[in-house]
């Protein structure tokens, strides 16, 4: 069965440093991968999408890489700020049809301290 | 522009009771989804509706039913609640194309005693 793994341990990082999160998957050949941010008591919010033919995608201080050979995506937050503290979820498409069903990882909590 | 609105925000049920979770979106999206989120397990898809008039099962549909009332509204019904259904339920919508991002509501926190 398909499996998505994210580091379950919280990532504690000092303000200004780069946070790097990992998303590994097995038994998948996803056409794309998405990253979401979730704050306590709120629903996830979409951040970035990267397709299988793209190696890297950037948005402001965020960078995502996608290695289909390693079956891994890395999510980087550069120059981290306390406001970046949240849980970050990766999600992969479950199907080749057009309905956008996503399977989510359990998420990694990031804590940025001043 | 409210996005995705879920009601209620909190609910406590006794085992065997029934209830309906409501979800509405104002983004003219084609597809709508119901997920549940449990600690350490991530979001799991319960049911989805690819377009108005269609619904289909996701990963964990047992014990639930859904209704796509119109393009805006997608409800989730628990006919006979069980403690295993204690969870946070999220409704989401998307344009429905292959890579469309999901837009989530802020969830319903359900406790079944």
mmCIF file of C-alpha atoms in Angstrom:
data_model
loop_
_atom_site.group_PDB
_atom_site.id
_atom_site.type_symbol
_atom_site.label_atom_id
_atom_site.label_comp_id
_atom_site.label_asym_id
_atom_site.label_seq_id
_atom_site.Cartn_x
_atom_site.Cartn_y
_atom_site.Cartn_z
ATOM 1 C CA UNK A 1 0.000 0.000 0.000
ATOM 2 C CA UNK A 2 1.023 3.605 -0.452
ATOM 3 C CA UNK A 3 2.893 5.170 2.419
ATOM 4 C CA UNK A 4 4.043 8.719 3.098
ATOM 5 C CA UNK A 5 6.543 9.414 5.854
ATOM 6 C CA UNK A 6 7.373 12.703 7.481
ATOM 7 C CA UNK A 7 9.565 13.155 10.515
ATOM 8 C CA UNK A 8 7.260 12.898 13.518
ATOM 9 C CA UNK A 9 9.689 14.662 15.830
ATOM 10 C CA UNK A 10 9.319 18.418 16.080
ATOM 11 C CA UNK A 11 12.027 20.461 14.419
ATOM 12 C CA UNK A 12 13.317 23.140 16.775
ATOM 13 C CA UNK A 13 15.290 25.843 15.019
ATOM 14 C CA UNK A 14 16.714 29.238 15.817
ATOM 15 C CA UNK A 15 15.396 32.308 14.069
ATOM 16 C CA UNK A 16 17.352 33.106 10.925
ATOM 17 C CA UNK A 17 18.429 29.527 10.270
ATOM 18 C CA UNK A 18 17.150 27.250 7.489
ATOM 19 C CA UNK A 19 14.621 24.573 8.382
ATOM 20 C CA UNK A 20 14.639 21.457 6.202
ATOM 21 C CA UNK A 21 11.764 18.982 6.272
ATOM 22 C CA UNK A 22 11.640 15.605 4.574
ATOM 23 C CA UNK A 23 8.789 13.780 2.885
ATOM 24 C CA UNK A 24 9.476 10.196 1.789
ATOM 25 C CA UNK A 25 7.037 7.967 -0.033
ATOM 26 C CA UNK A 26 6.835 4.347 -1.149
ATOM 27 C CA UNK A 27 4.802 2.511 -3.768
ATOM 28 C CA UNK A 28 3.933 5.743 -5.519
ATOM 29 C CA UNK A 29 4.678 7.371 -8.810
ATOM 30 C CA UNK A 30 2.971 10.689 -8.151
ATOM 31 C CA UNK A 31 2.597 13.214 -10.928
ATOM 32 C CA UNK A 32 2.947 16.035 -8.401
ATOM 33 C CA UNK A 33 3.437 16.757 -4.737
ATOM 34 C CA UNK A 34 1.999 19.548 -2.617
ATOM 35 C CA UNK A 35 3.035 21.136 0.666
ATOM 36 C CA UNK A 36 0.611 22.643 3.181
ATOM 37 C CA UNK A 37 0.945 24.590 6.399
ATOM 38 C CA UNK A 38 -1.348 23.927 9.360
ATOM 39 C CA UNK A 39 -1.672 26.128 12.428
ATOM 40 C CA UNK A 40 -3.251 24.814 15.665
ATOM 41 C CA UNK A 41 -7.036 24.700 15.453
ATOM 42 C CA UNK A 42 -7.067 25.593 11.753
ATOM 43 C CA UNK A 43 -7.339 23.788 8.462
ATOM 44 C CA UNK A 44 -4.275 23.224 6.252
ATOM 45 C CA UNK A 45 -3.305 26.016 3.876
ATOM 46 C CA UNK A 46 -1.710 25.305 0.496
ATOM 47 C CA UNK A 47 1.862 26.553 0.043
ATOM 48 C CA UNK A 48 3.553 25.012 -2.998
ATOM 49 C CA UNK A 49 3.109 22.427 -5.720
ATOM 50 C CA UNK A 50 5.921 20.689 -7.570
ATOM 51 C CA UNK A 51 5.466 18.377 -10.544
ATOM 52 C CA UNK A 52 7.392 15.199 -11.272
ATOM 53 C CA UNK A 53 9.345 16.848 -14.101
ATOM 54 C CA UNK A 54 10.439 19.759 -11.885
ATOM 55 C CA UNK A 55 13.505 19.461 -9.688
ATOM 56 C CA UNK A 56 12.969 22.581 -7.616
ATOM 57 C CA UNK A 57 10.310 25.209 -6.919
ATOM 58 C CA UNK A 58 10.632 28.443 -4.954
ATOM 59 C CA UNK A 59 8.192 30.877 -3.396
ATOM 60 C CA UNK A 60 9.635 33.729 -1.354
ATOM 61 C CA UNK A 61 11.595 32.063 1.497
ATOM 62 C CA UNK A 62 10.282 28.592 0.688
ATOM 63 C CA UNK A 63 11.974 26.034 -1.541
ATOM 64 C CA UNK A 64 10.802 22.552 -2.469
ATOM 65 C CA UNK A 65 12.746 19.827 -4.250
ATOM 66 C CA UNK A 66 11.382 16.620 -5.713
ATOM 67 C CA UNK A 67 13.559 13.573 -6.400
ATOM 68 C CA UNK A 68 11.464 10.847 -8.031
ATOM 69 C CA UNK A 69 14.407 8.428 -7.996
ATOM 70 C CA UNK A 70 14.854 8.714 -4.239
ATOM 71 C CA UNK A 71 11.068 9.077 -3.796
ATOM 72 C CA UNK A 72 11.658 12.103 -1.637
ATOM 73 C CA UNK A 73 10.750 15.758 -1.379
ATOM 74 C CA UNK A 74 12.621 18.296 0.735
ATOM 75 C CA UNK A 75 10.958 21.469 2.005
ATOM 76 C CA UNK A 76 13.199 24.346 3.061
ATOM 77 C CA UNK A 77 12.307 27.496 4.993
ATOM 78 C CA UNK A 78 15.190 29.936 4.700
ATOM 79 C CA UNK A 79 15.782 32.805 7.139
ATOM 80 C CA UNK A 80 13.169 31.265 9.431
ATOM 81 C CA UNK A 81 11.005 33.475 11.633
ATOM 82 C CA UNK A 82 8.897 32.697 14.731
ATOM 83 C CA UNK A 83 5.827 33.240 12.516
ATOM 84 C CA UNK A 84 6.916 30.164 10.523
ATOM 85 C CA UNK A 85 6.157 27.970 13.549
ATOM 86 C CA UNK A 86 3.474 25.517 12.413
ATOM 87 C CA UNK A 87 2.999 21.951 11.215
ATOM 88 C CA UNK A 88 3.898 21.292 7.594
ATOM 89 C CA UNK A 89 2.184 18.542 5.608
ATOM 90 C CA UNK A 90 3.184 16.963 2.336
ATOM 91 C CA UNK A 91 0.537 15.468 0.067
ATOM 92 C CA UNK A 92 0.690 13.299 -3.043
ATOM 93 C CA UNK A 93 -1.926 12.621 -5.652
ATOM 94 C CA UNK A 94 -3.556 9.222 -5.286
ATOM 95 C CA UNK A 95 -4.814 8.770 -8.762
ATOM 96 C CA UNK A 96 -4.169 9.510 -12.392
ATOM 97 C CA UNK A 97 -7.694 10.855 -12.954
ATOM 98 C CA UNK A 98 -8.567 14.503 -12.716
ATOM 99 C CA UNK A 99 -10.209 14.618 -9.317
ATOM 100 C CA UNK A 100 -7.243 15.675 -7.243
ATOM 101 C CA UNK A 101 -7.512 13.119 -4.465
ATOM 102 C CA UNK A 102 -4.563 13.646 -2.190
ATOM 103 C CA UNK A 103 -2.959 11.422 0.420
ATOM 104 C CA UNK A 104 -1.323 13.332 3.246
ATOM 105 C CA UNK A 105 1.634 12.682 5.484
ATOM 106 C CA UNK A 106 1.182 13.119 9.236
ATOM 107 C CA UNK A 107 3.167 16.344 9.201
ATOM 108 C CA UNK A 108 6.246 17.753 10.887
ATOM 109 C CA UNK A 109 5.963 20.469 13.525
ATOM 110 C CA UNK A 110 8.421 23.343 13.202
ATOM 111 C CA UNK A 111 9.196 25.561 16.187
ATOM 112 C CA UNK A 112 11.248 28.691 15.490
ATOM 113 C CA UNK A 113 12.672 30.366 18.567
ATOM 114 C CA UNK A 114 13.899 33.987 18.648
ATOM 115 C CA UNK B 1 -15.417 35.754 0.459
ATOM 116 C CA UNK B 2 -15.553 33.175 3.253
ATOM 117 C CA UNK B 3 -13.882 30.253 1.411
ATOM 118 C CA UNK B 4 -14.920 26.946 3.006
ATOM 119 C CA UNK B 5 -17.278 27.157 5.983
ATOM 120 C CA UNK B 6 -17.919 24.221 8.301
ATOM 121 C CA UNK B 7 -20.562 23.904 10.989
ATOM 122 C CA UNK B 8 -20.604 23.139 13.829
ATOM 123 C CA UNK B 9 -17.101 23.882 15.149
ATOM 124 C CA UNK B 10 -17.458 21.529 18.105
ATOM 125 C CA UNK B 11 -19.802 18.635 18.873
ATOM 126 C CA UNK B 12 -20.121 15.996 21.570
ATOM 127 C CA UNK B 13 -22.229 12.927 20.826
ATOM 128 C CA UNK B 14 -23.142 9.835 22.748
ATOM 129 C CA UNK B 15 -22.531 6.454 21.138
ATOM 130 C CA UNK B 16 -25.362 5.631 18.766
ATOM 131 C CA UNK B 17 -26.476 9.203 18.145
ATOM 132 C CA UNK B 18 -26.535 10.632 14.647
ATOM 133 C CA UNK B 19 -25.505 13.989 13.278
ATOM 134 C CA UNK B 20 -24.718 15.814 10.067
ATOM 135 C CA UNK B 21 -21.661 17.962 9.499
ATOM 136 C CA UNK B 22 -22.287 20.816 7.105
ATOM 137 C CA UNK B 23 -19.841 22.296 4.606
ATOM 138 C CA UNK B 24 -20.273 25.111 2.098
ATOM 139 C CA UNK B 25 -17.828 26.789 -0.289
ATOM 140 C CA UNK B 26 -18.201 30.051 -2.164
ATOM 141 C CA UNK B 27 -15.344 29.649 -4.661
ATOM 142 C CA UNK B 28 -17.401 27.941 -7.379
ATOM 143 C CA UNK B 29 -15.242 24.843 -7.037
ATOM 144 C CA UNK B 30 -16.240 21.620 -8.746
ATOM 145 C CA UNK B 31 -14.836 19.111 -6.282
ATOM 146 C CA UNK B 32 -15.382 18.731 -2.550
ATOM 147 C CA UNK B 33 -13.862 16.393 0.010
ATOM 148 C CA UNK B 34 -14.258 15.193 3.578
ATOM 149 C CA UNK B 35 -11.129 14.245 5.551
ATOM 150 C CA UNK B 36 -10.624 13.205 9.138
ATOM 151 C CA UNK B 37 -7.460 14.008 11.085
ATOM 152 C CA UNK B 38 -6.248 11.918 14.002
ATOM 153 C CA UNK B 39 -3.023 12.401 15.970
ATOM 154 C CA UNK B 40 -0.037 10.840 14.237
ATOM 155 C CA UNK B 41 -2.087 9.574 11.295
ATOM 156 C CA UNK B 42 -2.416 12.531 9.007
ATOM 157 C CA UNK B 43 -5.480 13.455 7.043
ATOM 158 C CA UNK B 44 -7.464 10.524 5.677
ATOM 159 C CA UNK B 45 -10.024 10.873 2.899
ATOM 160 C CA UNK B 46 -13.525 9.739 3.874
ATOM 161 C CA UNK B 47 -15.588 10.659 0.806
ATOM 162 C CA UNK B 48 -15.230 12.995 -2.107
ATOM 163 C CA UNK B 49 -17.415 14.532 -4.778
ATOM 164 C CA UNK B 50 -15.686 15.121 -8.086
ATOM 165 C CA UNK B 51 -18.543 17.249 -9.358
ATOM 166 C CA UNK B 52 -22.115 18.158 -8.496
ATOM 167 C CA UNK B 53 -24.244 15.030 -8.534
ATOM 168 C CA UNK B 54 -21.441 12.541 -7.931
ATOM 169 C CA UNK B 55 -19.923 11.103 -4.770
ATOM 170 C CA UNK B 56 -17.442 8.327 -4.147
ATOM 171 C CA UNK B 57 -15.708 6.568 -1.297
ATOM 172 C CA UNK B 58 -12.263 7.481 -0.098
ATOM 173 C CA UNK B 59 -9.899 5.605 2.172
ATOM 174 C CA UNK B 60 -12.093 5.344 5.319
ATOM 175 C CA UNK B 61 -15.800 5.548 4.354
ATOM 176 C CA UNK B 62 -17.275 3.024 6.800
ATOM 177 C CA UNK B 63 -19.808 4.564 9.183
ATOM 178 C CA UNK B 64 -20.326 7.693 7.073
ATOM 179 C CA UNK B 65 -22.607 8.915 4.316
ATOM 180 C CA UNK B 66 -22.429 12.061 2.234
ATOM 181 C CA UNK B 67 -24.709 14.261 0.185
ATOM 182 C CA UNK B 68 -23.654 16.758 -2.474
ATOM 183 C CA UNK B 69 -26.668 18.977 -2.084
ATOM 184 C CA UNK B 70 -25.627 21.403 -4.836
ATOM 185 C CA UNK B 71 -22.382 22.820 -6.167
ATOM 186 C CA UNK B 72 -21.766 24.770 -2.951
ATOM 187 C CA UNK B 73 -22.689 22.279 -0.250
ATOM 188 C CA UNK B 74 -21.365 18.859 0.761
ATOM 189 C CA UNK B 75 -22.570 17.278 3.993
ATOM 190 C CA UNK B 76 -21.218 14.343 5.993
ATOM 191 C CA UNK B 77 -23.582 12.216 8.074
ATOM 192 C CA UNK B 78 -22.793 9.866 10.925
ATOM 193 C CA UNK B 79 -25.790 7.557 11.275
ATOM 194 C CA UNK B 80 -24.753 5.849 14.511
ATOM 195 C CA UNK B 81 -21.738 7.473 16.084
ATOM 196 C CA UNK B 82 -18.985 5.332 17.623
ATOM 197 C CA UNK B 83 -16.053 6.351 19.862
ATOM 198 C CA UNK B 84 -13.701 5.468 16.973
ATOM 199 C CA UNK B 85 -15.215 8.398 15.075
ATOM 200 C CA UNK B 86 -13.848 10.878 17.606
ATOM 201 C CA UNK B 87 -11.702 13.064 15.392
ATOM 202 C CA UNK B 88 -11.327 16.420 13.711
ATOM 203 C CA UNK B 89 -13.220 16.549 10.431
ATOM 204 C CA UNK B 90 -12.129 18.808 7.607
ATOM 205 C CA UNK B 91 -14.050 19.715 4.511
ATOM 206 C CA UNK B 92 -12.108 20.890 1.464
ATOM 207 C CA UNK B 93 -12.815 22.031 -2.057
ATOM 208 C CA UNK B 94 -10.827 22.392 -5.262
ATOM 209 C CA UNK B 95 -11.278 23.184 -8.928
ATOM 210 C CA UNK B 96 -10.998 19.451 -9.464
ATOM 211 C CA UNK B 97 -8.275 19.439 -12.079
ATOM 212 C CA UNK B 98 -5.435 17.039 -11.433
ATOM 213 C CA UNK B 99 -3.126 19.311 -9.498
ATOM 214 C CA UNK B 100 -5.559 21.837 -8.045
ATOM 215 C CA UNK B 101 -4.717 22.786 -4.467
ATOM 216 C CA UNK B 102 -7.260 22.022 -1.782
ATOM 217 C CA UNK B 103 -8.902 24.785 0.208
ATOM 218 C CA UNK B 104 -9.826 23.642 3.700
ATOM 219 C CA UNK B 105 -12.325 24.767 6.266
ATOM 220 C CA UNK B 106 -11.266 25.105 9.896
ATOM 221 C CA UNK B 107 -12.700 21.796 10.963
ATOM 222 C CA UNK B 108 -15.304 20.267 13.243
ATOM 223 C CA UNK B 109 -14.003 18.759 16.467
ATOM 224 C CA UNK B 110 -16.185 15.754 17.261
ATOM 225 C CA UNK B 111 -16.081 13.734 20.460
ATOM 226 C CA UNK B 112 -18.122 10.550 20.797
ATOM 227 C CA UNK B 113 -18.503 9.241 24.346
#
